[in-house]
Amino acid sequence: SATLCAMDVSEVAQVWWTDVSTFKKENLRLEDARVKRLVQRLLLQNDEAYVGLVAHSILFKRLLQIFWPSDPATQGEVRAALRNGAPEDTMDPLNDKVMNCGTLVLTFRYKRGGAEIIGAEFLFNGHMESALSSDQKESIEEECDVDEAPEEFEKTVRGMSTELELL
């Protein structure tokens, strides 16, 4: 508590984020440009075939939407892979989110004009959020509890990565 008293926490109380309800189309275009730059940087500035990325499921949702394959057959394959055995009448994975602590491997094809997803695979029995029953969601949230011992928490963080495979 002596350390806490020595810290200046006044900035923590200030709102630093933009309220989502105030977003305009130009804000969304800027966000999409940031996602595209991120993927470009991950794919082009790494010599490795696999690149790990840990981020919020909302980012991955937008990443899927922006880099969705143009070929209808590939769309079907990616959609089926994202469902990971869930019935076809579940929410379209393109509009869903990756489950909490989900690990998803995305395979990208990068061409000079851009990139697109050509493959997807969940690891460790991962799913899209709507493909899980409420009991399964609660169980996963308990498994990903941040109050775990440090060595367990490190395992959880590693399990939350998403890999981008460069072809």
CSV table of N, CA and C in Angstrom, one decimal:
chain,number,residue,atom,x,y,z
A,1,SER,N,0.8,-1.2,0.0
A,1,SER,CA,0.0,0.0,0.0
A,1,SER,C,0.9,1.3,0.0
A,2,ALA,N,2.1,1.2,0.5
A,2,ALA,CA,3.0,2.3,0.5
A,2,ALA,C,3.3,2.7,-0.9
A,3,THR,N,3.5,1.6,-1.8
A,3,THR,CA,3.8,1.8,-3.2
A,3,THR,C,2.7,2.4,-3.9
A,4,LEU,N,1.5,2.0,-3.6
A,4,LEU,CA,0.3,2.5,-4.2
A,4,LEU,C,0.1,4.0,-3.9
A,5,CYS,N,0.4,4.4,-2.7
A,5,CYS,CA,0.3,5.8,-2.3
A,5,CYS,C,1.4,6.7,-3.0
A,6,ALA,N,2.5,6.1,-3.3
A,6,ALA,CA,3.5,6.8,-4.0
A,6,ALA,C,3.3,7.0,-5.5
A,7,MET,N,2.3,6.3,-6.0
A,7,MET,CA,2.0,6.4,-7.4
A,7,MET,C,1.0,7.4,-7.7
A,8,ASP,N,1.1,8.1,-8.9
A,8,ASP,CA,0.2,9.1,-9.3
A,8,ASP,C,-0.9,8.3,-10.2
A,9,VAL,N,-2.0,8.1,-9.6
A,9,VAL,CA,-3.1,7.3,-10.3
A,9,VAL,C,-4.2,8.3,-10.8
A,10,SER,N,-3.9,9.6,-10.9
A,10,SER,CA,-5.0,10.5,-11.3
A,10,SER,C,-5.3,10.3,-12.8
A,11,GLU,N,-4.4,9.8,-13.6
A,11,GLU,CA,-4.7,9.6,-15.0
A,11,GLU,C,-5.5,8.4,-15.3
A,12,VAL,N,-5.5,7.5,-14.3
A,12,VAL,CA,-6.3,6.2,-14.5
A,12,VAL,C,-7.8,6.6,-14.5
A,13,ALA,N,-8.2,7.6,-13.7
A,13,ALA,CA,-9.6,7.9,-13.6
A,13,ALA,C,-10.1,8.7,-14.9
A,14,GLN,N,-9.2,9.1,-15.7
A,14,GLN,CA,-9.6,9.9,-16.9
A,14,GLN,C,-10.0,8.9,-18.0
A,15,VAL,N,-11.1,9.3,-18.7
A,15,VAL,CA,-11.5,8.5,-19.9
A,15,VAL,C,-10.5,8.7,-21.0
A,16,TRP,N,-9.8,7.7,-21.5
A,16,TRP,CA,-8.9,7.8,-22.5
A,16,TRP,C,-9.3,7.2,-23.8
A,17,TRP,N,-10.5,6.5,-23.8
A,17,TRP,CA,-11.0,5.8,-25.0
A,17,TRP,C,-12.1,6.6,-25.6
A,18,THR,N,-12.4,6.2,-26.8
A,18,THR,CA,-13.6,6.8,-27.5
A,18,THR,C,-14.8,5.9,-27.3
A,19,ASP,N,-15.9,6.5,-26.9
A,19,ASP,CA,-17.1,5.7,-26.8
A,19,ASP,C,-17.5,5.2,-28.1
A,20,VAL,N,-17.8,3.9,-28.2
A,20,VAL,CA,-18.2,3.2,-29.4
A,20,VAL,C,-19.4,3.9,-30.1
A,21,SER,N,-20.3,4.4,-29.3
A,21,SER,CA,-21.5,5.0,-29.9
A,21,SER,C,-21.2,6.3,-30.7
A,22,THR,N,-20.0,6.8,-30.5
A,22,THR,CA,-19.7,8.1,-31.2
A,22,THR,C,-18.9,7.8,-32.5
A,23,PHE,N,-18.6,6.5,-32.7
A,23,PHE,CA,-17.8,6.1,-33.9
A,23,PHE,C,-18.6,6.5,-35.2
A,24,LYS,N,-17.8,6.9,-36.2
A,24,LYS,CA,-18.4,7.2,-37.5
A,24,LYS,C,-17.7,6.3,-38.5
A,25,LYS,N,-18.2,6.3,-39.7
A,25,LYS,CA,-17.6,5.5,-40.8
A,25,LYS,C,-16.2,5.7,-41.0
A,26,GLU,N,-15.7,6.9,-40.9
A,26,GLU,CA,-14.3,7.2,-41.0
A,26,GLU,C,-13.4,6.6,-39.9
A,27,ASN,N,-14.0,6.5,-38.7
A,27,ASN,CA,-13.3,5.8,-37.6
A,27,ASN,C,-13.1,4.3,-38.0
A,28,LEU,N,-14.2,3.7,-38.5
A,28,LEU,CA,-14.1,2.3,-38.8
A,28,LEU,C,-13.1,2.1,-40.0
A,29,ARG,N,-13.1,3.0,-40.9
A,29,ARG,CA,-12.1,2.8,-42.0
A,29,ARG,C,-10.7,2.9,-41.5
A,30,LEU,N,-10.5,3.8,-40.5
A,30,LEU,CA,-9.1,3.9,-39.9
A,30,LEU,C,-8.8,2.7,-39.1
A,31,GLU,N,-9.7,2.1,-38.4
A,31,GLU,CA,-9.5,0.9,-37.7
A,31,GLU,C,-9.2,-0.3,-38.7
A,32,ASP,N,-9.9,-0.4,-39.8
A,32,ASP,CA,-9.6,-1.4,-40.8
A,32,ASP,C,-8.2,-1.2,-41.3
A,33,ALA,N,-7.8,0.0,-41.6
A,33,ALA,CA,-6.5,0.3,-42.1
A,33,ALA,C,-5.4,-0.2,-41.1
A,34,ARG,N,-5.7,0.0,-39.8
A,34,ARG,CA,-4.7,-0.4,-38.8
A,34,ARG,C,-4.6,-2.0,-38.8
A,35,VAL,N,-5.8,-2.7,-38.9
A,35,VAL,CA,-5.7,-4.1,-38.9
A,35,VAL,C,-5.0,-4.6,-40.1
A,36,LYS,N,-5.2,-4.0,-41.3
A,36,LYS,CA,-4.4,-4.3,-42.5
A,36,LYS,C,-2.9,-4.1,-42.4
A,37,ARG,N,-2.6,-3.0,-41.7
A,37,ARG,CA,-1.1,-2.8,-41.5
A,37,ARG,C,-0.5,-3.8,-40.6
A,38,LEU,N,-1.3,-4.2,-39.5
A,38,LEU,CA,-0.8,-5.2,-38.6
A,38,LEU,C,-0.6,-6.5,-39.3
A,39,VAL,N,-1.5,-6.9,-40.1
A,39,VAL,CA,-1.3,-8.2,-40.8
A,39,VAL,C,-0.2,-8.1,-41.8
A,40,GLN,N,-0.1,-7.0,-42.5
A,40,GLN,CA,1.0,-6.8,-43.5
A,40,GLN,C,2.4,-6.9,-42.7
A,41,ARG,N,2.4,-6.2,-41.6
A,41,ARG,CA,3.7,-6.3,-40.8
A,41,ARG,C,4.0,-7.7,-40.3
A,42,LEU,N,3.0,-8.4,-39.9
A,42,LEU,CA,3.2,-9.8,-39.4
A,42,LEU,C,3.6,-10.7,-40.5
A,43,LEU,N,3.0,-10.5,-41.7
A,43,LEU,CA,3.4,-11.4,-42.8
A,43,LEU,C,4.7,-11.1,-43.5
A,44,LEU,N,5.0,-9.8,-43.6
A,44,LEU,CA,6.1,-9.4,-44.4
A,44,LEU,C,7.4,-9.2,-43.6
A,45,GLN,N,7.3,-8.8,-42.4
A,45,GLN,CA,8.5,-8.4,-41.6
A,45,GLN,C,9.0,-9.6,-40.7
A,46,ASN,N,8.5,-10.8,-41.0
A,46,ASN,CA,8.9,-11.9,-40.3
A,46,ASN,C,9.4,-13.0,-41.2
A,47,ASP,N,10.6,-13.6,-41.0
A,47,ASP,CA,11.1,-14.6,-41.8
A,47,ASP,C,10.5,-16.0,-41.5
A,48,GLU,N,9.9,-16.0,-40.3
A,48,GLU,CA,9.3,-17.3,-39.8
A,48,GLU,C,8.0,-17.7,-40.6
A,49,ALA,N,7.8,-19.0,-40.7
A,49,ALA,CA,6.6,-19.5,-41.3
A,49,ALA,C,5.4,-19.3,-40.5
A,50,TYR,N,5.6,-19.2,-39.1
A,50,TYR,CA,4.5,-19.1,-38.2
A,50,TYR,C,4.7,-17.8,-37.4
A,51,VAL,N,3.7,-17.0,-37.2
A,51,VAL,CA,3.8,-15.8,-36.4
A,51,VAL,C,2.7,-15.9,-35.3
A,52,GLY,N,3.0,-15.7,-34.1
A,52,GLY,CA,2.0,-15.7,-33.0
A,52,GLY,C,1.4,-14.3,-32.7
A,53,LEU,N,0.2,-14.3,-32.5
A,53,LEU,CA,-0.5,-13.0,-32.2
A,53,LEU,C,-1.5,-13.2,-31.1
A,54,VAL,N,-1.4,-12.5,-30.0
A,54,VAL,CA,-2.3,-12.6,-28.9
A,54,VAL,C,-3.1,-11.3,-28.9
A,55,ALA,N,-4.4,-11.4,-29.0
A,55,ALA,CA,-5.2,-10.2,-29.0
A,55,ALA,C,-6.7,-10.5,-28.6
A,56,HIS,N,-7.5,-9.5,-28.6
A,56,HIS,CA,-8.9,-9.7,-28.2
A,56,HIS,C,-9.7,-10.3,-29.4
A,57,SER,N,-10.7,-11.1,-29.0
A,57,SER,CA,-11.5,-11.8,-30.0
A,57,SER,C,-12.2,-10.8,-31.0
A,58,ILE,N,-12.4,-9.6,-30.6
A,58,ILE,CA,-13.0,-8.6,-31.5
A,58,ILE,C,-12.1,-8.3,-32.7
A,59,LEU,N,-10.8,-8.2,-32.3
A,59,LEU,CA,-9.8,-8.0,-33.4
A,59,LEU,C,-9.8,-9.2,-34.4
A,60,PHE,N,-9.8,-10.4,-33.8
A,60,PHE,CA,-9.8,-11.6,-34.7
A,60,PHE,C,-11.1,-11.6,-35.6
A,61,LYS,N,-12.2,-11.2,-35.0
A,61,LYS,CA,-13.4,-11.2,-35.8
A,61,LYS,C,-13.3,-10.2,-37.0
A,62,ARG,N,-12.7,-9.1,-36.7
A,62,ARG,CA,-12.6,-8.1,-37.8
A,62,ARG,C,-11.5,-8.6,-38.8
A,63,LEU,N,-10.5,-9.2,-38.3
A,63,LEU,CA,-9.4,-9.8,-39.1
A,63,LEU,C,-10.0,-10.8,-40.1
A,64,LEU,N,-10.9,-11.7,-39.6
A,64,LEU,CA,-11.6,-12.6,-40.5
A,64,LEU,C,-12.4,-11.9,-41.5
A,65,GLN,N,-13.1,-10.9,-41.1
A,65,GLN,CA,-14.0,-10.2,-42.1
A,65,GLN,C,-13.2,-9.5,-43.1
A,66,ILE,N,-12.1,-8.9,-42.8
A,66,ILE,CA,-11.3,-8.1,-43.8
A,66,ILE,C,-10.6,-9.0,-44.7
A,67,PHE,N,-10.1,-10.2,-44.2
A,67,PHE,CA,-9.3,-11.0,-45.1
A,67,PHE,C,-10.0,-12.3,-45.5
A,68,TRP,N,-11.3,-12.3,-45.4
A,68,TRP,CA,-12.2,-13.4,-45.8
A,68,TRP,C,-11.8,-13.8,-47.3
A,69,PRO,N,-11.7,-15.1,-47.6
A,69,PRO,CA,-11.4,-15.5,-48.9
A,69,PRO,C,-12.4,-15.1,-50.0
A,70,SER,N,-12.0,-14.8,-51.2
A,70,SER,CA,-12.9,-14.4,-52.2
A,70,SER,C,-13.5,-15.6,-52.9
A,71,ASP,N,-12.8,-16.8,-53.0
A,71,ASP,CA,-13.3,-18.0,-53.6
A,71,ASP,C,-14.4,-18.6,-52.8
A,72,PRO,N,-15.6,-18.9,-53.4
A,72,PRO,CA,-16.7,-19.5,-52.6
A,72,PRO,C,-16.3,-20.9,-52.0
A,73,ALA,N,-15.6,-21.7,-52.7
A,73,ALA,CA,-15.2,-23.0,-52.2
A,73,ALA,C,-14.3,-22.8,-51.0
A,74,THR,N,-13.3,-21.9,-51.0
A,74,THR,CA,-12.4,-21.7,-49.9
A,74,THR,C,-13.2,-21.1,-48.7
A,75,GLN,N,-14.2,-20.2,-49.0
A,75,GLN,CA,-15.1,-19.7,-48.0
A,75,GLN,C,-15.8,-20.8,-47.2
A,76,GLY,N,-16.3,-21.8,-48.0
A,76,GLY,CA,-17.0,-22.9,-47.4
A,76,GLY,C,-16.0,-23.7,-46.5
A,77,GLU,N,-14.8,-23.9,-47.0
A,77,GLU,CA,-13.8,-24.7,-46.2
A,77,GLU,C,-13.4,-24.0,-44.9
A,78,VAL,N,-13.2,-22.7,-45.0
A,78,VAL,CA,-12.8,-21.9,-43.8
A,78,VAL,C,-14.0,-21.8,-42.9
A,79,ARG,N,-15.2,-21.6,-43.4
A,79,ARG,CA,-16.4,-21.5,-42.5
A,79,ARG,C,-16.6,-22.8,-41.8
A,80,ALA,N,-16.4,-24.0,-42.4
A,80,ALA,CA,-16.5,-25.3,-41.8
A,80,ALA,C,-15.4,-25.5,-40.7
A,81,ALA,N,-14.2,-25.1,-41.1
A,81,ALA,CA,-13.1,-25.2,-40.1
A,81,ALA,C,-13.4,-24.3,-38.9
A,82,LEU,N,-13.9,-23.1,-39.1
A,82,LEU,CA,-14.2,-22.3,-37.9
A,82,LEU,C,-15.4,-22.8,-37.1
A,83,ARG,N,-16.3,-23.5,-37.7
A,83,ARG,CA,-17.4,-24.2,-36.9
A,83,ARG,C,-16.8,-25.3,-36.1
A,84,ASN,N,-15.7,-25.9,-36.6
A,84,ASN,CA,-15.0,-27.0,-35.8
A,84,ASN,C,-16.0,-28.1,-35.3
A,85,GLY,N,-16.9,-28.6,-36.2
A,85,GLY,CA,-17.8,-29.6,-35.8
A,85,GLY,C,-19.1,-29.2,-35.3
A,86,ALA,N,-19.3,-27.9,-35.1
A,86,ALA,CA,-20.6,-27.4,-34.7
A,86,ALA,C,-21.6,-27.4,-35.9
A,87,PRO,N,-22.9,-27.5,-35.6
A,87,PRO,CA,-23.8,-27.6,-36.7
A,87,PRO,C,-23.8,-26.4,-37.6
A,88,GLU,N,-24.2,-26.6,-38.9
A,88,GLU,CA,-24.3,-25.5,-39.8
A,88,GLU,C,-25.3,-24.4,-39.5
A,89,ASP,N,-26.3,-24.7,-38.6
A,89,ASP,CA,-27.3,-23.7,-38.3
A,89,ASP,C,-26.8,-22.8,-37.1
A,90,THR,N,-25.6,-23.0,-36.6
A,90,THR,CA,-25.0,-22.0,-35.7
A,90,THR,C,-24.7,-20.7,-36.4
A,91,MET,N,-24.4,-19.7,-35.6
A,91,MET,CA,-24.1,-18.4,-36.2
A,91,MET,C,-23.0,-18.5,-37.2
A,92,ASP,N,-23.1,-17.7,-38.3
A,92,ASP,CA,-22.1,-17.7,-39.3
A,92,ASP,C,-20.8,-17.3,-38.6
A,93,PRO,N,-19.7,-18.1,-38.7
A,93,PRO,CA,-18.4,-17.7,-38.1
A,93,PRO,C,-17.9,-16.3,-38.5
A,94,LEU,N,-18.3,-15.9,-39.7
A,94,LEU,CA,-17.8,-14.6,-40.1
A,94,LEU,C,-18.4,-13.4,-39.3
A,95,ASN,N,-19.5,-13.7,-38.6
A,95,ASN,CA,-20.1,-12.7,-37.7
A,95,ASN,C,-20.0,-13.1,-36.2
A,96,ASP,N,-19.3,-14.1,-35.9
A,96,ASP,CA,-19.1,-14.6,-34.5
A,96,ASP,C,-17.7,-14.2,-34.0
A,97,LYS,N,-17.5,-14.5,-32.7
A,97,LYS,CA,-16.2,-14.2,-32.1
A,97,LYS,C,-15.5,-15.6,-31.7
A,98,VAL,N,-14.2,-15.6,-31.7
A,98,VAL,CA,-13.5,-16.7,-31.2
A,98,VAL,C,-13.8,-16.8,-29.7
A,99,MET,N,-14.0,-18.1,-29.2
A,99,MET,CA,-14.2,-18.3,-27.8
A,99,MET,C,-13.1,-17.7,-26.9
A,100,ASN,N,-13.4,-17.5,-25.7
A,100,ASN,CA,-12.4,-17.0,-24.7
A,100,ASN,C,-11.3,-18.0,-24.6
A,101,CYS,N,-10.1,-17.6,-24.7
A,101,CYS,CA,-8.9,-18.4,-24.6
A,101,CYS,C,-8.7,-19.3,-25.8
A,102,GLY,N,-9.4,-19.0,-26.9
A,102,GLY,CA,-9.3,-19.9,-28.1
A,102,GLY,C,-8.0,-19.7,-28.8
A,103,THR,N,-7.5,-20.8,-29.4
A,103,THR,CA,-6.3,-20.7,-30.2
A,103,THR,C,-6.7,-21.1,-31.6
A,104,LEU,N,-6.5,-20.2,-32.5
A,104,LEU,CA,-6.9,-20.4,-33.9
A,104,LEU,C,-5.6,-20.2,-34.8
A,105,VAL,N,-5.4,-21.1,-35.7
A,105,VAL,CA,-4.4,-21.0,-36.7
A,105,VAL,C,-5.0,-20.6,-38.0
A,106,LEU,N,-4.6,-19.5,-38.5
A,106,LEU,CA,-5.1,-19.0,-39.8
A,106,LEU,C,-4.0,-19.1,-40.9
A,107,THR,N,-4.3,-19.6,-42.0
A,107,THR,CA,-3.3,-19.6,-43.1
A,107,THR,C,-3.6,-18.6,-44.1
A,108,PHE,N,-2.7,-17.7,-44.4
A,108,PHE,CA,-2.9,-16.6,-45.3
A,108,PHE,C,-2.1,-16.8,-46.6
A,109,ARG,N,-2.7,-16.4,-47.7
A,109,ARG,CA,-2.0,-16.3,-49.0
A,109,ARG,C,-1.8,-14.8,-49.2
A,110,TYR,N,-0.5,-14.4,-49.3
A,110,TYR,CA,-0.2,-13.0,-49.5
A,110,TYR,C,0.3,-12.8,-50.9
A,111,LYS,N,-0.4,-11.9,-51.6
A,111,LYS,CA,0.0,-11.4,-52.9
A,111,LYS,C,0.3,-10.0,-52.8
A,112,ARG,N,1.0,-9.5,-53.8
A,112,ARG,CA,1.4,-8.0,-53.9
A,112,ARG,C,0.2,-7.1,-53.6
A,113,GLY,N,-1.0,-7.4,-54.1
A,113,GLY,CA,-2.2,-6.6,-53.9
A,113,GLY,C,-2.9,-6.8,-52.5
A,114,GLY,N,-2.5,-7.7,-51.8
A,114,GLY,CA,-3.2,-7.9,-50.5
A,114,GLY,C,-3.0,-9.4,-50.0
A,115,ALA,N,-3.8,-9.7,-49.0
A,115,ALA,CA,-3.7,-11.0,-48.4
A,115,ALA,C,-5.2,-11.5,-48.2
A,116,GLU,N,-5.3,-12.9,-48.2
A,116,GLU,CA,-6.6,-13.5,-47.8
A,116,GLU,C,-6.3,-14.7,-47.1
A,117,ILE,N,-7.3,-15.1,-46.3
A,117,ILE,CA,-7.3,-16.3,-45.5
A,117,ILE,C,-7.6,-17.5,-46.4
A,118,ILE,N,-6.8,-18.5,-46.4
A,118,ILE,CA,-7.1,-19.7,-47.2
A,118,ILE,C,-7.3,-21.0,-46.4
A,119,GLY,N,-7.1,-20.8,-45.1
A,119,GLY,CA,-7.3,-22.0,-44.2
A,119,GLY,C,-7.4,-21.5,-42.7
A,120,ALA,N,-8.1,-22.4,-42.0
A,120,ALA,CA,-8.3,-22.1,-40.5
A,120,ALA,C,-8.4,-23.4,-39.8
A,121,GLU,N,-7.9,-23.4,-38.6
A,121,GLU,CA,-7.9,-24.6,-37.7
A,121,GLU,C,-7.8,-24.2,-36.3
A,122,PHE,N,-8.8,-24.6,-35.5
A,122,PHE,CA,-8.7,-24.4,-34.1
A,122,PHE,C,-7.9,-25.5,-33.4
A,123,LEU,N,-7.1,-25.1,-32.4
A,123,LEU,CA,-6.3,-26.0,-31.6
A,123,LEU,C,-7.0,-26.2,-30.3
A,124,PHE,N,-6.7,-27.3,-29.6
A,124,PHE,CA,-7.2,-27.5,-28.2
A,124,PHE,C,-8.7,-27.4,-28.1
A,125,ASN,N,-9.4,-28.0,-29.0
A,125,ASN,CA,-10.9,-28.1,-29.0
A,125,ASN,C,-11.5,-26.7,-29.0
A,126,GLY,N,-10.9,-25.7,-29.6
A,126,GLY,CA,-11.4,-24.4,-29.7
A,126,GLY,C,-12.7,-24.3,-30.6
A,127,HIS,N,-13.4,-23.2,-30.4
A,127,HIS,CA,-14.7,-23.0,-31.2
A,127,HIS,C,-14.9,-21.5,-31.3
A,128,MET,N,-15.9,-21.2,-32.2
A,128,MET,CA,-16.4,-19.9,-32.2
A,128,MET,C,-17.4,-19.8,-30.9
A,129,GLU,N,-17.6,-18.6,-30.5
A,129,GLU,CA,-18.3,-18.4,-29.2
A,129,GLU,C,-19.7,-19.0,-29.3
A,130,SER,N,-20.5,-18.8,-30.3
A,130,SER,CA,-21.9,-19.2,-30.4
A,130,SER,C,-22.0,-20.8,-30.5
A,131,ALA,N,-20.9,-21.4,-30.9
A,131,ALA,CA,-20.9,-22.9,-31.0
A,131,ALA,C,-20.9,-23.6,-29.7
A,132,LEU,N,-20.7,-22.9,-28.6
A,132,LEU,CA,-20.6,-23.4,-27.2
A,132,LEU,C,-21.9,-23.3,-26.5
A,133,SER,N,-22.2,-24.3,-25.7
A,133,SER,CA,-23.4,-24.2,-24.8
A,133,SER,C,-23.0,-23.3,-23.7
A,134,SER,N,-24.0,-22.8,-22.9
A,134,SER,CA,-23.7,-21.9,-21.8
A,134,SER,C,-22.8,-22.6,-20.7
A,135,ASP,N,-23.1,-24.0,-20.5
A,135,ASP,CA,-22.3,-24.7,-19.6
A,135,ASP,C,-20.8,-24.8,-20.0
A,136,GLN,N,-20.6,-25.0,-21.3
A,136,GLN,CA,-19.2,-25.0,-21.8
A,136,GLN,C,-18.5,-23.6,-21.7
A,137,LYS,N,-19.3,-22.6,-21.9
A,137,LYS,CA,-18.7,-21.2,-21.8
A,137,LYS,C,-18.3,-21.0,-20.4
A,138,GLU,N,-19.1,-21.3,-19.4
A,138,GLU,CA,-18.8,-21.1,-18.0
A,138,GLU,C,-17.6,-22.0,-17.6
A,139,SER,N,-17.5,-23.2,-18.1
A,139,SER,CA,-16.3,-24.1,-17.8
A,139,SER,C,-15.0,-23.5,-18.3
A,140,ILE,N,-15.1,-22.9,-19.5
A,140,ILE,CA,-13.9,-22.4,-20.1
A,140,ILE,C,-13.5,-21.1,-19.4
A,141,GLU,N,-14.4,-20.3,-19.0
A,141,GLU,CA,-14.1,-19.1,-18.3
A,141,GLU,C,-13.5,-19.4,-16.9
A,142,GLU,N,-13.9,-20.5,-16.3
A,142,GLU,CA,-13.3,-20.9,-15.0
A,142,GLU,C,-11.9,-21.4,-15.3
A,143,GLU,N,-11.6,-22.1,-16.4
A,143,GLU,CA,-10.3,-22.6,-16.7
A,143,GLU,C,-9.3,-21.4,-17.0
A,144,CYS,N,-9.8,-20.3,-17.5
A,144,CYS,CA,-9.0,-19.2,-17.9
A,144,CYS,C,-9.0,-18.1,-16.8
A,145,ASP,N,-9.3,-18.5,-15.6
A,145,ASP,CA,-9.3,-17.5,-14.5
A,145,ASP,C,-7.9,-16.9,-14.2
A,146,VAL,N,-7.8,-15.6,-14.2
A,146,VAL,CA,-6.5,-14.9,-14.0
A,146,VAL,C,-6.0,-15.1,-12.6
A,147,ASP,N,-6.8,-15.5,-11.7
A,147,ASP,CA,-6.3,-15.7,-10.3
A,147,ASP,C,-5.5,-17.0,-10.1
A,148,GLU,N,-5.1,-17.6,-11.1
A,148,GLU,CA,-4.4,-18.9,-11.0
A,148,GLU,C,-2.9,-18.6,-10.6
A,149,ALA,N,-2.2,-19.6,-10.2
A,149,ALA,CA,-0.8,-19.5,-9.9
A,149,ALA,C,0.0,-19.0,-11.1
A,150,PRO,N,1.1,-18.3,-11.0
A,150,PRO,CA,1.8,-17.7,-12.1
A,150,PRO,C,2.2,-18.7,-13.2
A,151,GLU,N,2.6,-19.9,-12.8
A,151,GLU,CA,3.0,-20.9,-13.8
A,151,GLU,C,1.8,-21.4,-14.6
A,152,GLU,N,0.6,-21.4,-14.0
A,152,GLU,CA,-0.6,-21.8,-14.7
A,152,GLU,C,-1.0,-20.6,-15.6
A,153,PHE,N,-0.9,-19.4,-15.2
A,153,PHE,CA,-1.3,-18.2,-15.9
A,153,PHE,C,-0.4,-18.1,-17.2
A,154,GLU,N,0.8,-18.4,-17.1
A,154,GLU,CA,1.7,-18.4,-18.3
A,154,GLU,C,1.2,-19.4,-19.3
A,155,LYS,N,0.7,-20.6,-18.9
A,155,LYS,CA,0.2,-21.6,-19.8
A,155,LYS,C,-1.1,-21.0,-20.5
A,156,THR,N,-1.9,-20.4,-19.7
A,156,THR,CA,-3.1,-19.8,-20.3
A,156,THR,C,-2.8,-18.8,-21.3
A,157,VAL,N,-1.9,-17.9,-21.1
A,157,VAL,CA,-1.5,-16.8,-22.0
A,157,VAL,C,-1.0,-17.5,-23.3
A,158,ARG,N,-0.1,-18.5,-23.2
A,158,ARG,CA,0.4,-19.1,-24.4
A,158,ARG,C,-0.8,-19.8,-25.2
A,159,GLY,N,-1.8,-20.2,-24.5
A,159,GLY,CA,-2.9,-20.9,-25.1
A,159,GLY,C,-3.8,-19.9,-25.8
A,160,MET,N,-3.6,-18.6,-25.6
A,160,MET,CA,-4.5,-17.6,-26.2
A,160,MET,C,-4.0,-17.1,-27.5
A,161,SER,N,-2.9,-17.6,-28.0
A,161,SER,CA,-2.2,-17.1,-29.2
A,161,SER,C,-3.0,-17.5,-30.4
A,162,THR,N,-2.9,-16.7,-31.5
A,162,THR,CA,-3.4,-17.1,-32.8
A,162,THR,C,-2.2,-17.0,-33.7
A,163,GLU,N,-2.0,-18.0,-34.5
A,163,GLU,CA,-0.9,-18.1,-35.4
A,163,GLU,C,-1.3,-17.7,-36.8
A,164,LEU,N,-0.5,-17.0,-37.5
A,164,LEU,CA,-0.7,-16.6,-38.9
A,164,LEU,C,0.3,-17.4,-39.7
A,165,GLU,N,-0.1,-18.3,-40.6
A,165,GLU,CA,0.9,-19.1,-41.4
A,165,GLU,C,1.1,-18.4,-42.7
A,166,LEU,N,2.3,-18.2,-43.0
A,166,LEU,CA,2.7,-17.6,-44.3
A,166,LEU,C,2.9,-18.6,-45.4
A,167,LEU,N,2.3,-18.5,-46.5
A,167,LEU,CA,2.5,-19.5,-47.6
A,167,LEU,C,3.5,-18.9,-48.6
